[in-house]
Amino acid sequence: MSLHLLSPAKVNLCLRVVGKRADGYHQLVSVMQTLNLADRLTFESSKHDLLECDDPSIPTGENNLVMRALRLFKDETGFKECFRIRLDKKIPVEAGLGGGSSNAATTLFALNLLANSPLTNSELLELSAKIGSDVPFFFSTGTALVTGRGEKVTSLGSIKLQKISIIKPSFGVSTIACYGALGKNFSTAAKYEKAYSNGEVDFMNDLEAGAFGLSPKLAELKEQLQSCGFDQVVMSGSGSSFLCLGDGELPYFDGYKMFFSEP
Ligand code: C5P
């Protein structure tokens, strides 16, 4: 018997960096939204744990977030069964679309199902934060206010959005480098927490300036996208994808990927 699950991408509709923490992480206020772009994960009983991926450029060893989720779940619960996990990848990597984090969340969810639910949803959420800052969001209902380093997730009612077009350049941005390139002028937490929890999203991303410093081509891309008829153009997470809202048309660039999500 096998279990098939979709593992959706996310975008940050807005992202404010409101401080730096003693542990080196940054304090965020963001609104995240799942997309209908998704990877697919299949779990089958096996003699050994094994991950296979249709994209040969993705490492399938112990450092893959799917394998880290599997190890963490087994350590936490004592669950002993082994699985052959197949990952069919549609979400691009180094895109700011949360692909790896989503795969980890889906793996925790699947294992909990296969192990007859030893963990509650809030225990799963707490465990998921050990894998990465973006992982807990994927236990929300699809639109959420995200605070802390990303691990505090409050589901919001769905926000009325126009058509979303996403463009992913052929190059990525390293999340660590992007946070490292941040200045020291932080946004004000209380103001944005209040506005965003009321669904007043402003399509601003404080990580853009650092990412544009690292990859000036991203600043040029944003300018071009802004002249294509969209109502809003904003980088997602630490890049390099941009989400564009409204009726504009994405320009064509060789090697760049495009995705569309209807409201
Ligand atoms: O949590 P995750 O492993 O996904 O984060 C990757 C890197 O991004 C961290 O090592 C840190 O440099 C940066 N980061 C941060 N503040 C956050 C989330 C990530 O500084 N809230």
JSON list of C-alpha atoms in Angstrom, two decimals, residues 19-128:
[
{"chain": "A", "resi": 19, "resn": "GLY", "atom": "CA", "xyz": [14.84, 42.62, 14.64]},
{"chain": "A", "resi": 20, "resn": "LYS", "atom": "CA", "xyz": [17.82, 40.36, 15.10]},
{"chain": "A", "resi": 21, "resn": "ARG", "atom": "CA", "xyz": [17.78, 37.70, 17.83]},
{"chain": "A", "resi": 22, "resn": "ALA", "atom": "CA", "xyz": [20.56, 36.61, 20.15]},
{"chain": "A", "resi": 23, "resn": "ASP", "atom": "CA", "xyz": [20.64, 33.22, 18.38]},
{"chain": "A", "resi": 24, "resn": "GLY", "atom": "CA", "xyz": [21.50, 34.94, 15.05]},
{"chain": "A", "resi": 25, "resn": "TYR", "atom": "CA", "xyz": [18.05, 34.44, 13.48]},
{"chain": "A", "resi": 26, "resn": "HIS", "atom": "CA", "xyz": [15.89, 37.38, 12.50]},
{"chain": "A", "resi": 27, "resn": "GLN", "atom": "CA", "xyz": [12.50, 38.23, 13.94]},
{"chain": "A", "resi": 28, "resn": "LEU", "atom": "CA", "xyz": [9.85, 38.35, 11.21]},
{"chain": "A", "resi": 29, "resn": "VAL", "atom": "CA", "xyz": [6.30, 39.51, 10.58]},
{"chain": "A", "resi": 30, "resn": "SER", "atom": "CA", "xyz": [4.98, 38.00, 7.37]},
{"chain": "A", "resi": 31, "resn": "VAL", "atom": "CA", "xyz": [1.83, 36.79, 5.64]},
{"chain": "A", "resi": 32, "resn": "MET", "atom": "CA", "xyz": [2.31, 33.51, 3.86]},
{"chain": "A", "resi": 33, "resn": "GLN", "atom": "CA", "xyz": [-0.02, 31.86, 1.38]},
{"chain": "A", "resi": 34, "resn": "THR", "atom": "CA", "xyz": [0.02, 28.36, -0.15]},
{"chain": "A", "resi": 35, "resn": "LEU", "atom": "CA", "xyz": [-0.18, 28.01, -3.93]},
{"chain": "A", "resi": 36, "resn": "ASN", "atom": "CA", "xyz": [-1.64, 25.32, -6.17]},
{"chain": "A", "resi": 37, "resn": "LEU", "atom": "CA", "xyz": [1.91, 24.61, -7.36]},
{"chain": "A", "resi": 38, "resn": "ALA", "atom": "CA", "xyz": [2.93, 21.43, -5.50]},
{"chain": "A", "resi": 39, "resn": "ASP", "atom": "CA", "xyz": [5.45, 18.58, -5.30]},
{"chain": "A", "resi": 40, "resn": "ARG", "atom": "CA", "xyz": [4.14, 15.06, -4.81]},
{"chain": "A", "resi": 41, "resn": "LEU", "atom": "CA", "xyz": [5.39, 12.64, -2.16]},
{"chain": "A", "resi": 42, "resn": "THR", "atom": "CA", "xyz": [4.72, 8.89, -2.14]},
{"chain": "A", "resi": 43, "resn": "PHE", "atom": "CA", "xyz": [5.40, 6.68, 0.89]},
{"chain": "A", "resi": 44, "resn": "GLU", "atom": "CA", "xyz": [5.70, 2.89, 0.58]},
{"chain": "A", "resi": 45, "resn": "SER", "atom": "CA", "xyz": [6.77, 0.37, 3.24]},
{"chain": "A", "resi": 46, "resn": "SER", "atom": "CA", "xyz": [10.30, -0.86, 2.66]},
{"chain": "A", "resi": 47, "resn": "LYS", "atom": "CA", "xyz": [13.14, -2.76, 4.35]},
{"chain": "A", "resi": 48, "resn": "HIS", "atom": "CA", "xyz": [15.26, 0.40, 4.59]},
{"chain": "A", "resi": 49, "resn": "ASP", "atom": "CA", "xyz": [14.59, 4.12, 4.53]},
{"chain": "A", "resi": 50, "resn": "LEU", "atom": "CA", "xyz": [15.25, 5.47, 1.05]},
{"chain": "A", "resi": 51, "resn": "LEU", "atom": "CA", "xyz": [14.49, 8.74, -0.77]},
{"chain": "A", "resi": 52, "resn": "GLU", "atom": "CA", "xyz": [14.24, 8.92, -4.57]},
{"chain": "A", "resi": 53, "resn": "CYS", "atom": "CA", "xyz": [13.70, 12.13, -6.55]},
{"chain": "A", "resi": 54, "resn": "ASP", "atom": "CA", "xyz": [12.84, 12.62, -10.23]},
{"chain": "A", "resi": 55, "resn": "ASP", "atom": "CA", "xyz": [15.19, 15.66, -10.30]},
{"chain": "A", "resi": 56, "resn": "PRO", "atom": "CA", "xyz": [18.78, 14.33, -10.29]},
{"chain": "A", "resi": 57, "resn": "SER", "atom": "CA", "xyz": [20.16, 17.71, -9.14]},
{"chain": "A", "resi": 58, "resn": "ILE", "atom": "CA", "xyz": [18.48, 17.31, -5.73]},
{"chain": "A", "resi": 59, "resn": "PRO", "atom": "CA", "xyz": [20.58, 15.46, -3.13]},
{"chain": "A", "resi": 60, "resn": "THR", "atom": "CA", "xyz": [18.62, 12.59, -1.55]},
{"chain": "A", "resi": 61, "resn": "GLY", "atom": "CA", "xyz": [20.95, 11.85, 1.39]},
{"chain": "A", "resi": 62, "resn": "GLU", "atom": "CA", "xyz": [20.53, 12.50, 5.12]},
{"chain": "A", "resi": 63, "resn": "ASN", "atom": "CA", "xyz": [20.63, 16.29, 4.61]},
{"chain": "A", "resi": 64, "resn": "ASN", "atom": "CA", "xyz": [17.52, 16.38, 2.43]},
{"chain": "A", "resi": 65, "resn": "LEU", "atom": "CA", "xyz": [14.77, 17.91, 4.59]},
{"chain": "A", "resi": 66, "resn": "VAL", "atom": "CA", "xyz": [12.54, 14.87, 3.90]},
{"chain": "A", "resi": 67, "resn": "MET", "atom": "CA", "xyz": [15.17, 12.58, 5.43]},
{"chain": "A", "resi": 68, "resn": "ARG", "atom": "CA", "xyz": [15.71, 15.00, 8.34]},
{"chain": "A", "resi": 69, "resn": "ALA", "atom": "CA", "xyz": [11.97, 14.98, 9.03]},
{"chain": "A", "resi": 70, "resn": "LEU", "atom": "CA", "xyz": [11.91, 11.17, 8.89]},
{"chain": "A", "resi": 71, "resn": "ARG", "atom": "CA", "xyz": [14.82, 10.86, 11.36]},
{"chain": "A", "resi": 72, "resn": "LEU", "atom": "CA", "xyz": [13.36, 13.48, 13.71]},
{"chain": "A", "resi": 73, "resn": "PHE", "atom": "CA", "xyz": [9.92, 11.83, 13.73]},
{"chain": "A", "resi": 74, "resn": "LYS", "atom": "CA", "xyz": [11.40, 8.40, 14.47]},
{"chain": "A", "resi": 75, "resn": "ASP", "atom": "CA", "xyz": [13.63, 9.77, 17.25]},
{"chain": "A", "resi": 76, "resn": "GLU", "atom": "CA", "xyz": [10.71, 11.61, 18.80]},
{"chain": "A", "resi": 77, "resn": "THR", "atom": "CA", "xyz": [8.12, 8.81, 18.63]},
{"chain": "A", "resi": 78, "resn": "GLY", "atom": "CA", "xyz": [10.13, 5.57, 18.54]},
{"chain": "A", "resi": 79, "resn": "PHE", "atom": "CA", "xyz": [8.31, 4.63, 15.30]},
{"chain": "A", "resi": 80, "resn": "LYS", "atom": "CA", "xyz": [10.39, 1.89, 13.66]},
{"chain": "A", "resi": 81, "resn": "GLU", "atom": "CA", "xyz": [8.90, 1.23, 10.21]},
{"chain": "A", "resi": 82, "resn": "CYS", "atom": "CA", "xyz": [10.98, 2.01, 7.13]},
{"chain": "A", "resi": 83, "resn": "PHE", "atom": "CA", "xyz": [9.83, 3.71, 3.94]},
{"chain": "A", "resi": 84, "resn": "ARG", "atom": "CA", "xyz": [10.74, 4.18, 0.31]},
{"chain": "A", "resi": 85, "resn": "ILE", "atom": "CA", "xyz": [9.83, 7.81, -0.32]},
{"chain": "A", "resi": 86, "resn": "ARG", "atom": "CA", "xyz": [9.44, 9.15, -3.85]},
{"chain": "A", "resi": 87, "resn": "LEU", "atom": "CA", "xyz": [9.62, 12.91, -4.40]},
{"chain": "A", "resi": 88, "resn": "ASP", "atom": "CA", "xyz": [8.28, 14.31, -7.66]},
{"chain": "A", "resi": 89, "resn": "LYS", "atom": "CA", "xyz": [9.56, 17.85, -7.80]},
{"chain": "A", "resi": 90, "resn": "LYS", "atom": "CA", "xyz": [7.66, 20.73, -9.39]},
{"chain": "A", "resi": 91, "resn": "ILE", "atom": "CA", "xyz": [8.62, 23.55, -6.97]},
{"chain": "A", "resi": 92, "resn": "PRO", "atom": "CA", "xyz": [11.96, 25.12, -7.97]},
{"chain": "A", "resi": 93, "resn": "VAL", "atom": "CA", "xyz": [14.75, 25.27, -5.38]},
{"chain": "A", "resi": 94, "resn": "GLU", "atom": "CA", "xyz": [16.39, 28.49, -4.07]},
{"chain": "A", "resi": 95, "resn": "ALA", "atom": "CA", "xyz": [13.21, 30.23, -5.15]},
{"chain": "A", "resi": 96, "resn": "GLY", "atom": "CA", "xyz": [11.72, 31.53, -1.88]},
{"chain": "A", "resi": 97, "resn": "LEU", "atom": "CA", "xyz": [8.75, 29.21, -2.52]},
{"chain": "A", "resi": 98, "resn": "GLY", "atom": "CA", "xyz": [9.37, 26.94, 0.48]},
{"chain": "A", "resi": 99, "resn": "GLY", "atom": "CA", "xyz": [9.68, 23.68, -1.48]},
{"chain": "A", "resi": 100, "resn": "GLY", "atom": "CA", "xyz": [12.07, 21.88, 0.90]},
{"chain": "A", "resi": 101, "resn": "SER", "atom": "CA", "xyz": [10.21, 23.13, 3.98]},
{"chain": "A", "resi": 102, "resn": "SER", "atom": "CA", "xyz": [6.90, 21.96, 2.55]},
{"chain": "A", "resi": 103, "resn": "ASN", "atom": "CA", "xyz": [8.37, 18.53, 1.77]},
{"chain": "A", "resi": 104, "resn": "ALA", "atom": "CA", "xyz": [9.54, 18.25, 5.40]},
{"chain": "A", "resi": 105, "resn": "ALA", "atom": "CA", "xyz": [6.11, 19.24, 6.75]},
{"chain": "A", "resi": 106, "resn": "THR", "atom": "CA", "xyz": [4.35, 16.77, 4.43]},
{"chain": "A", "resi": 107, "resn": "THR", "atom": "CA", "xyz": [6.73, 14.01, 5.56]},
{"chain": "A", "resi": 108, "resn": "LEU", "atom": "CA", "xyz": [5.98, 14.68, 9.25]},
{"chain": "A", "resi": 109, "resn": "PHE", "atom": "CA", "xyz": [2.25, 14.73, 8.49]},
{"chain": "A", "resi": 110, "resn": "ALA", "atom": "CA", "xyz": [2.45, 11.48, 6.48]},
{"chain": "A", "resi": 111, "resn": "LEU", "atom": "CA", "xyz": [4.49, 9.61, 9.10]},
{"chain": "A", "resi": 112, "resn": "ASN", "atom": "CA", "xyz": [2.13, 10.70, 11.85]},
{"chain": "A", "resi": 113, "resn": "LEU", "atom": "CA", "xyz": [-0.76, 9.30, 9.78]},
{"chain": "A", "resi": 114, "resn": "LEU", "atom": "CA", "xyz": [1.11, 6.05, 9.06]},
{"chain": "A", "resi": 115, "resn": "ALA", "atom": "CA", "xyz": [2.06, 5.66, 12.73]},
{"chain": "A", "resi": 116, "resn": "ASN", "atom": "CA", "xyz": [-1.59, 6.11, 13.87]},
{"chain": "A", "resi": 117, "resn": "SER", "atom": "CA", "xyz": [-1.20, 9.69, 15.13]},
{"chain": "A", "resi": 118, "resn": "PRO", "atom": "CA", "xyz": [1.20, 9.53, 18.09]},
{"chain": "A", "resi": 119, "resn": "LEU", "atom": "CA", "xyz": [1.61, 13.35, 17.89]},
{"chain": "A", "resi": 120, "resn": "THR", "atom": "CA", "xyz": [-1.03, 16.08, 18.06]},
{"chain": "A", "resi": 121, "resn": "ASN", "atom": "CA", "xyz": [-1.05, 18.86, 15.46]},
{"chain": "A", "resi": 122, "resn": "SER", "atom": "CA", "xyz": [0.62, 21.27, 17.88]},
{"chain": "A", "resi": 123, "resn": "GLU", "atom": "CA", "xyz": [3.32, 18.70, 18.73]},
{"chain": "A", "resi": 124, "resn": "LEU", "atom": "CA", "xyz": [3.95, 18.20, 14.99]},
{"chain": "A", "resi": 125, "resn": "LEU", "atom": "CA", "xyz": [4.18, 21.96, 14.56]},
{"chain": "A", "resi": 126, "resn": "GLU", "atom": "CA", "xyz": [6.68, 22.27, 17.41]},
{"chain": "A", "resi": 127, "resn": "LEU", "atom": "CA", "xyz": [8.77, 19.41, 16.01]},
{"chain": "A", "resi": 128, "resn": "SER", "atom": "CA", "xyz": [8.68, 20.92, 12.52]}
]
